Amino acid sequence: MSSQRSTSSNKITDDKLNALILRLQTLLPQLDQSRHGRVSAAKVLNEICSYIRRLQNEVDGLSGRLSQCLDSMDLTGFDAEIVRDLLQQ
Amino acid sequence: MKRWRTKREHQIYSSKLFQALCRSRRTSSSTSAKELHQTADRVLAITAKGTTRWSRAILAAPLTAGTNMKKHKKAKVTVHTRSRKPVVNREKKKLPVVERKLKALRRLVPGCRKLSCNNLLEETSDYIAALEMQVRAMTAITEFLARGEAQAPTDRLGSIGNM
């Protein structure tokens, strides 16, 4: 495999790489092993990257909504205390 | 990695984030989405308690926007080496697919550009789990506040108990 020709410091063996890729696969709901069996490392990495990007975009969207929400609210000190305590329960 | 799934962690993050947002609102009249996202990331990193590289990288990063531009310029300089190589290597000029994907992954996870493959995948697992929690927590806060807005202030407390 290509990892043997790599000149970088990644002296990782193929077995180790595959083990780690399998672990990553468990993180991806859409590539659940029970349904897909073996998936290529490249595909898993691809899905991982897409998934991270998607999560980051989701947080972006949520940030927008939340900032709008907060701007339109008038949180007095009292309200803020209450909300914080309730979030902690 | 498993801790990001616990209710406790979710509550800790939610209340810390909310506190931070209230604090920033006291200093400036409105918060941009970008600032809020930055705050959310920093609170997430703090909640990680310095155990992971990505969290330390987020906290070490300056609080300004658009700092990524410089890094992209540096990356382009390496294109010149291509002209020194003979035509023979043209087929192999692209890295193998797995290497390329790992490179892309390194760019996505904070602070992991030069990390070894092994550690990179560890960091990625934790980062993804943390991001998922961040999404859940921010969604909950937004819905919670939006619901509070729609009702009269005195009703707000009653409905919260039903959450």
Short mmCIF file of C-alpha atoms in Angstrom, two decimals:
data_model
loop_
_atom_site.label_atom_id
_atom_site.label_comp_id
_atom_site.label_asym_id
_atom_site.label_seq_id
_atom_site.Cartn_x
_atom_site.Cartn_y
_atom_site.Cartn_z
CA MET A 1 0.00 0.00 0.00
CA SER A 2 1.01 3.57 -0.44
CA SER A 3 1.87 4.12 3.20
CA GLN A 4 5.10 2.20 2.71
CA ARG A 5 6.32 4.67 0.16
CA SER A 6 5.48 7.65 2.32
CA THR A 7 8.51 9.70 3.30
CA SER A 8 6.74 11.53 6.10
CA SER A 9 7.06 10.52 9.70
CA ASN A 10 3.90 8.40 9.48
CA LYS A 11 5.50 5.03 10.04
CA ILE A 12 2.11 3.58 10.75
CA THR A 13 1.48 0.06 9.64
CA ASP A 14 -1.40 -0.82 7.40
CA ASP A 15 -3.02 -2.83 10.17
CA LYS A 16 -2.94 0.05 12.57
CA LEU A 17 -4.29 2.40 9.98
CA ASN A 18 -7.14 0.07 9.20
CA ALA A 19 -7.95 -0.32 12.88
CA LEU A 20 -8.15 3.43 13.31
CA ILE A 21 -10.19 3.85 10.16
CA LEU A 22 -12.64 1.29 11.50
CA ARG A 23 -12.93 3.27 14.69
CA LEU A 24 -13.70 6.39 12.72
CA GLN A 25 -16.28 4.46 10.80
CA THR A 26 -18.19 3.82 14.01
CA LEU A 27 -18.52 7.57 14.43
CA LEU A 28 -20.30 7.95 11.16
CA PRO A 29 -23.97 7.07 11.41
CA GLN A 30 -24.28 6.76 7.66
CA LEU A 31 -21.50 4.22 7.32
CA ASP A 32 -22.68 1.89 10.03
CA GLN A 33 -20.60 -1.27 9.76
CA SER A 34 -23.52 -3.60 10.21
CA ARG A 35 -24.97 -2.36 6.95
CA HIS A 36 -21.94 -1.60 4.86
CA GLY A 37 -19.28 -4.03 6.03
CA ARG A 38 -15.82 -3.05 4.78
CA VAL A 39 -15.52 0.44 3.42
CA SER A 40 -12.34 1.78 1.86
CA ALA A 41 -10.15 4.03 3.99
CA ALA A 42 -10.43 6.82 1.46
CA LYS A 43 -14.20 6.74 1.58
CA VAL A 44 -14.26 6.79 5.37
CA LEU A 45 -11.88 9.74 5.45
CA ASN A 46 -13.98 11.49 2.85
CA GLU A 47 -17.13 11.00 4.88
CA ILE A 48 -15.35 12.14 8.04
CA CYS A 49 -14.26 15.38 6.38
CA SER A 50 -17.75 16.01 5.00
CA TYR A 51 -19.28 15.25 8.36
CA ILE A 52 -16.98 17.67 10.20
CA ARG A 53 -17.68 20.37 7.65
CA ARG A 54 -21.40 19.74 8.00
CA LEU A 55 -21.24 19.96 11.80
CA GLN A 56 -19.24 23.18 11.61
CA ASN A 57 -21.76 24.67 9.20
CA GLU A 58 -24.55 23.63 11.49
CA VAL A 59 -22.88 25.45 14.37
CA ASP A 60 -22.51 28.45 12.07
CA GLY A 61 -26.23 28.46 11.38
CA LEU A 62 -27.06 27.98 15.03
CA SER A 63 -24.76 30.86 15.95
CA GLY A 64 -26.69 33.08 13.59
CA ARG A 65 -30.05 32.05 15.00
CA LEU A 66 -28.86 32.32 18.57
CA SER A 67 -27.37 35.78 18.07
CA GLN A 68 -30.62 36.98 16.51
CA CYS A 69 -32.54 35.43 19.37
CA LEU A 70 -30.39 37.11 21.99
CA ASP A 71 -30.48 40.47 20.26
CA SER A 72 -34.24 40.50 20.21
CA MET A 73 -34.47 39.53 23.85
CA ASP A 74 -34.09 41.75 26.82
CA LEU A 75 -32.37 39.61 29.39
CA THR A 76 -32.23 41.35 32.71
CA GLY A 77 -29.76 40.13 35.32
CA PHE A 78 -32.54 38.30 37.11
CA ASP A 79 -33.68 36.35 34.06
CA ALA A 80 -30.14 35.37 33.21
CA GLU A 81 -29.65 33.87 36.65
CA ILE A 82 -32.80 31.82 36.36
CA VAL A 83 -31.99 30.50 32.91
CA ARG A 84 -28.49 29.55 33.95
CA ASP A 85 -29.67 27.66 36.98
CA LEU A 86 -32.30 25.84 34.96
CA LEU A 87 -29.76 24.87 32.34
CA GLN A 88 -27.70 23.35 35.09
CA GLN A 89 -30.40 21.04 36.33
CA MET B 1 -14.64 10.80 23.80
CA LYS B 2 -17.60 9.18 25.51
CA ARG B 3 -17.99 12.06 27.92
CA TRP B 4 -19.42 14.29 25.22
CA ARG B 5 -22.48 12.08 25.18
CA THR B 6 -23.27 12.51 28.88
CA LYS B 7 -26.04 14.75 30.10
CA ARG B 8 -23.68 16.26 32.66
CA GLU B 9 -21.25 17.51 30.04
CA HIS B 10 -24.15 18.86 28.01
CA GLN B 11 -25.41 20.82 31.02
CA ILE B 12 -21.98 22.14 31.90
CA TYR B 13 -21.44 23.35 28.35
CA SER B 14 -24.94 24.87 28.05
CA SER B 15 -24.69 26.89 31.23
CA LYS B 16 -21.11 28.03 30.58
CA LEU B 17 -22.03 29.09 27.07
CA PHE B 18 -25.06 30.96 28.27
CA GLN B 19 -23.01 32.76 30.93
CA ALA B 20 -20.43 33.75 28.34
CA LEU B 21 -23.11 35.04 26.00
CA CYS B 22 -24.75 37.11 28.74
CA ARG B 23 -21.36 38.56 29.63
CA SER B 24 -20.59 39.55 26.06
CA ARG B 25 -24.01 41.12 25.71
CA ARG B 26 -23.31 43.36 28.66
CA THR B 27 -20.22 44.76 26.96
CA SER B 28 -21.58 45.19 23.44
CA SER B 29 -25.12 45.86 22.32
CA SER B 30 -25.24 43.07 19.74
CA THR B 31 -23.28 39.93 18.95
CA SER B 32 -22.46 38.93 15.41
CA ALA B 33 -22.93 35.31 14.42
CA LYS B 34 -19.20 34.99 13.89
CA GLU B 35 -18.39 36.24 17.38
CA LEU B 36 -20.98 33.94 18.84
CA HIS B 37 -19.53 30.98 16.97
CA GLN B 38 -16.09 31.88 18.27
CA THR B 39 -17.43 32.12 21.81
CA ALA B 40 -19.20 28.78 21.44
CA ASP B 41 -15.96 27.17 20.22
CA ARG B 42 -13.92 28.64 23.02
CA VAL B 43 -16.37 27.50 25.67
CA LEU B 44 -16.33 24.06 24.06
CA ALA B 45 -12.55 24.02 24.26
CA ILE B 46 -12.65 25.09 27.90
CA THR B 47 -15.12 22.32 28.67
CA ALA B 48 -12.59 19.88 27.21
CA LYS B 49 -10.27 20.85 30.07
CA GLY B 50 -7.10 20.93 27.99
CA THR B 51 -7.02 17.20 27.40
CA THR B 52 -6.98 17.42 23.62
CA ARG B 53 -4.87 19.21 21.06
CA TRP B 54 -7.80 20.68 19.16
CA SER B 55 -9.15 22.29 22.34
CA ARG B 56 -5.78 23.77 23.22
CA ALA B 57 -5.41 25.08 19.69
CA ILE B 58 -8.77 26.85 19.82
CA LEU B 59 -7.87 28.58 23.08
CA ALA B 60 -4.44 29.56 21.81
CA ALA B 61 -5.82 31.11 18.62
CA PRO B 62 -6.16 34.90 18.50
CA LEU B 63 -9.63 36.40 18.73
CA THR B 64 -9.61 37.93 15.29
CA ALA B 65 -11.39 37.05 12.09
CA GLY B 66 -9.76 36.11 8.82
CA THR B 67 -6.42 34.92 10.17
CA ASN B 68 -6.55 31.91 7.86
CA MET B 69 -5.66 33.97 4.82
CA LYS B 70 -1.96 34.05 5.63
CA LYS B 71 -1.76 30.32 5.97
CA HIS B 72 -3.25 29.76 2.55
CA LYS B 73 -0.68 32.01 0.97
CA LYS B 74 2.14 30.01 2.44
CA ALA B 75 0.73 26.79 1.08
CA LYS B 76 0.83 28.13 -2.49
CA VAL B 77 4.59 28.68 -2.45
CA THR B 78 5.24 24.94 -2.72
CA VAL B 79 3.79 24.88 -6.23
CA HIS B 80 7.13 26.07 -7.62
CA THR B 81 8.85 22.78 -6.81
CA ARG B 82 6.74 21.10 -9.44
CA SER B 83 8.70 22.75 -12.26
CA ARG B 84 11.95 21.24 -10.99
CA LYS B 85 10.71 17.69 -11.29
CA PRO B 86 11.06 15.92 -14.65
CA VAL B 87 8.01 14.96 -16.69
CA VAL B 88 8.35 11.31 -15.58
CA ASN B 89 6.71 12.06 -12.23
CA ARG B 90 3.66 13.61 -13.75
CA GLU B 91 1.48 10.59 -13.02
CA LYS B 92 2.57 10.50 -9.40
CA LYS B 93 2.40 14.22 -8.73
CA LYS B 94 -0.80 13.75 -6.78
CA LEU B 95 -0.49 12.15 -3.38
CA PRO B 96 -2.22 8.83 -2.90
CA VAL B 97 -5.88 9.28 -2.05
CA VAL B 98 -5.60 8.33 1.60
CA GLU B 99 -2.76 10.80 2.11
CA ARG B 100 -4.76 13.53 0.45
CA LYS B 101 -7.78 12.87 2.62
CA LEU B 102 -5.64 12.86 5.75
CA LYS B 103 -4.26 16.19 4.68
CA ALA B 104 -7.76 17.59 4.28
CA LEU B 105 -8.68 16.23 7.68
CA ARG B 106 -5.65 17.88 9.23
CA ARG B 107 -6.86 21.22 7.96
CA LEU B 108 -10.32 20.72 9.45
CA VAL B 109 -9.39 19.76 12.98
CA PRO B 110 -7.83 22.69 14.86
CA GLY B 111 -4.17 22.40 15.78
CA CYS B 112 -3.56 19.14 13.96
CA ARG B 113 -1.73 20.17 10.82
CA LYS B 114 1.46 18.36 11.67
CA LEU B 115 0.04 15.60 13.77
CA SER B 116 0.89 11.98 13.16
CA CYS B 117 -1.76 9.78 11.62
CA ASN B 118 -2.41 7.91 14.83
CA ASN B 119 -2.96 10.98 16.98
CA LEU B 120 -4.88 12.72 14.25
CA LEU B 121 -7.52 10.03 14.25
CA GLU B 122 -7.74 10.17 18.04
CA GLU B 123 -8.21 13.92 17.95
CA THR B 124 -10.77 13.59 15.18
CA SER B 125 -12.90 11.17 17.21
CA ASP B 126 -12.97 13.52 20.14
CA TYR B 127 -13.51 16.60 18.00
CA ILE B 128 -16.49 15.09 16.20
CA ALA B 129 -18.10 13.97 19.44
CA ALA B 130 -17.59 17.45 20.90
CA LEU B 131 -19.05 19.12 17.81
CA GLU B 132 -22.12 16.90 17.98
CA MET B 133 -22.65 17.94 21.58
CA GLN B 134 -22.14 21.57 20.64
CA VAL B 135 -24.90 21.28 18.04
CA ARG B 136 -27.26 19.60 20.49
CA ALA B 137 -26.59 22.17 23.22
CA MET B 138 -26.90 25.23 20.99
CA THR B 139 -30.08 23.89 19.42
CA ALA B 140 -31.56 23.33 22.86
CA ILE B 141 -30.62 26.81 24.06
CA THR B 142 -32.00 28.49 20.96
CA GLU B 143 -35.29 26.61 21.11
CA PHE B 144 -35.55 27.23 24.81
CA LEU B 145 -35.03 30.98 24.46
CA ALA B 146 -37.31 31.20 21.46
CA ARG B 147 -40.05 29.49 23.40
CA GLY B 148 -39.50 31.84 26.32
CA GLU B 149 -39.86 34.81 23.99
CA ALA B 150 -43.17 33.67 22.63
CA GLN B 151 -44.74 33.46 26.06
CA ALA B 152 -45.24 36.08 28.71
CA PRO B 153 -42.34 36.38 31.16
CA THR B 154 -44.33 34.95 34.06
CA ASP B 155 -45.25 31.86 32.02
CA ARG B 156 -41.63 31.24 31.10
CA LEU B 157 -40.75 29.73 34.43
CA GLY B 158 -43.68 27.36 34.35
CA SER B 159 -42.87 26.01 30.90
CA ILE B 160 -39.22 25.48 31.72
CA GLY B 161 -40.14 22.90 34.31
CA ASN B 162 -41.72 20.83 31.56
CA MET B 163 -38.51 20.62 29.49
#
